Amino acid sequence: MRLSVIGCGYVGLVTGACLAEAGHEVVCTDIDRERIASAHKAGRISYTADAGDAIRAGDAIFICVGTPPKDSGEADLSAIDNVARQIAAEAKTPKLVVEKSTVPARTGLELSRALSAYSKNSGVKHRVASNPEFLREGTAVFDFFHPDRIVVGVEDPSAAAELREIYRPILEKTFRCPVHNGTCPPGHKAEFLVTTINSAELIKHASNSFLALKISYANVIADLCEKIGANVEEVTHAMGLDARIGGQFLKAGLGYGGFCFPKDVQAFIHLSSKVGVDFDILKATERVNKQRIDRFFEKIHQALWVVKGKRVAVLGLAFKANTDDIRFAPALEVVKRLLEEGAFVQATDPEGTPRTKALFPQAQYHEDPYQALQDADAALVCTEWEVFRKLDWDRAGKLMARKLVIDGRNLYTPQAMREKGFEYYSFGRE
Ligand code: UGA
């Protein structure tokens, strides 16, 4: 099929590239001309700076533009509105307009209304669908080709049939998997779910907010474990073995960051209060997450006493491992507070350093974690990178001024660290 993708950010690029890989002809466009200039035609995917060309090329148009939060927490939908105007102006034949950006409830219905209004002169009738993505950063291509579910919110059955056809290679596993070099290991099949547009939009928010809530729940359990003298990993592991609960997203520590969870939880709180629904558990989710940094600093102050003038190694800046994304990363807040308290910060991260450097030029940055640990009075672990998990602490211990590790991601076994002669603090395992 011929498909268009508008917006070549993270969602748009992954969607475009994966749909081309699955066998479709894809044309991508973006208002950022540099982004388009740096891409070039490869196989079934092409890029154009002319939105009109992209709009006319596809039978279905995927809208993947940004919906950043405004100061009020509400999502800014002006980019989607602009695309609706462009589609109305440029498309001479009816299109299936697929909303892929994460949007608040009822956006699809508004989009449909706007498209009809903007197309009143041409008389062309476009259809709208909502197709939320569940891609994680760092594993987006894997997630695209191996989804648990593909959700399509539609107004009429023909739109659902068209989307099923678009996703048929993935549903029937007939694509050549780029992640597994051809053959994927056997796994469960994706469910194709047809819902209303409103439900589809809610599914995305409800899923992300639930995962955030699960993390905050595990973090409160960790605090409780510390007070009672239990081990959070023993508790969450046993909880997770109950199939009704599941073991994922129960890792306690510094809490969630990134561009999705903090933003989506906020938008969901905003939406529920706007329609008069009490969603206080989500406010608590957010509060618990913010308090993780306070808890971390309680540990830092307890262990290090005075922070001013101390040399502190910060291991990890990205909001999670395997990404260079530092947006809303807990580590940034940690670095900011350390600097405010007068510490000398020696930070390291396999990918997140350049962006952090631009925000906090007063800190020192090292590619090599052992250099970051040189002469440090304490090491703080903020991101769960594999290189940190595998760090040689005997070697690090010799480099550090004081053998003190405060682990915000529970990467190491307390006993093993103590046997190596470290003072070691983590979450929920004292
Ligand atoms: C998340 C969702 O997992 C995706 O399904 C969704 O499509 C995406 O948001 C989105 O809305 O676009 P992502 O933000 O890439 O994906 O990151 P996650 O892997 O979900 O991790 C989020 C944060 O939670 C990270 O800071 C991570 O360190 C933290 N986390 C995760 C924990 O603190 N504990 C856990 O047990 C799991």
Coordinates of N, CA and C and ligand atoms in Angstrom, one line a residue, residues 133-137 204 208 211 215 249-251 255-257 260-261 264 319-320 384 409, ligand 1:
E133 N 0.7 4.2 19.5 CA 1.9 3.4 19.5 C 2.3 3.1 20.9
F134 N 2.9 1.9 21.0 CA 3.3 1.5 22.4 C 4.8 1.2 22.3
L135 N 5.6 2.0 21.6 CA 7.0 1.8 21.4 C 7.8 2.4 22.5
R136 N 8.7 1.6 23.0 CA 9.7 2.1 24.0 C 10.9 2.6 23.3
E137 N 11.5 3.6 23.9 CA 12.8 4.1 23.4 C 13.8 3.1 23.5
K204 N -4.1 4.2 25.3 CA -2.7 4.7 25.4 C -2.4 5.3 26.7
N208 N 0.0 3.7 29.8 CA 1.2 4.4 30.3 C 1.1 4.8 31.8
L211 N 1.4 1.8 34.1 CA 2.8 1.4 34.3 C 3.5 2.3 35.3
I215 N 5.2 1.5 39.0 CA 6.5 1.8 39.5 C 6.5 2.6 40.8
F249 N 8.0 -3.7 35.5 CA 7.7 -2.4 36.0 C 7.5 -2.3 37.5
L250 N 8.2 -3.2 38.2 CA 8.1 -3.2 39.7 C 9.5 -3.0 40.2
K251 N 10.4 -2.4 39.4 CA 11.7 -2.1 39.9 C 11.8 -0.8 40.7
G255 N 12.9 6.1 40.3 CA 11.6 6.4 39.7 C 11.7 6.6 38.2
Y256 N 10.5 6.9 37.6 CA 10.5 7.0 36.1 C 10.8 8.4 35.6
G257 N 11.3 8.5 34.4 CA 11.6 9.7 33.7 C 11.2 9.5 32.3
C260 N 7.7 10.3 28.1 CA 6.3 9.8 28.0 C 5.6 9.7 29.3
F261 N 6.2 9.0 30.3 CA 5.4 8.8 31.6 C 5.1 10.1 32.3
D264 N 2.5 12.0 30.2 CA 1.2 11.3 30.0 C 0.4 11.3 31.3
F319 N 17.6 8.9 31.0 CA 16.4 8.5 31.8 C 16.3 7.0 32.0
K320 N 16.9 6.3 31.1 CA 17.0 4.8 31.3 C 18.1 4.3 30.4
E384 N 20.5 2.5 34.8 CA 20.9 1.1 34.9 C 21.6 0.5 33.7
R409 N 19.5 2.5 41.5 CA 18.9 1.6 40.6 C 19.0 0.1 41.0
Ligands
UGA1 C1 7.0 4.1 27.6 C2 6.2 2.9 27.5 O1 6.8 1.8 28.1 C3 5.9 2.6 26.0 O2 5.0 1.4 25.9 C4 5.2 3.8 25.4 O3 4.9 3.6 24.0 C5 6.1 5.0 25.5 O4 6.4 5.2 26.9 C6 5.5 6.2 24.9 O5 4.4 6.6 25.4 O6 5.9 6.6 23.8 P1 9.7 4.7 27.5 O7 9.3 6.1 27.9 O8 10.6 4.5 26.3 O9 8.3 3.9 27.1 O10 10.4 4.0 28.7 P2 10.1 2.8 29.7 O11 11.0 1.6 29.3 O12 8.6 2.5 29.8 O13 10.6 3.3 31.1 C7 10.1 4.5 31.6 C8 10.8 4.9 32.9 O14 10.4 4.1 34.0 C9 12.3 4.9 32.9 O15 12.8 6.1 33.5 C10 12.7 3.7 33.7 O16 13.9 3.7 34.3 C11 11.5 3.7 34.7 N1 11.2 2.3 35.3 C12 10.8 1.3 34.5 C13 11.4 2.1 36.6 O17 11.8 3.0 37.4 N2 11.1 0.9 37.1 C14 10.6 -0.1 36.4 O18 10.3 -1.2 36.9 C15 10.5 0.1 35.0

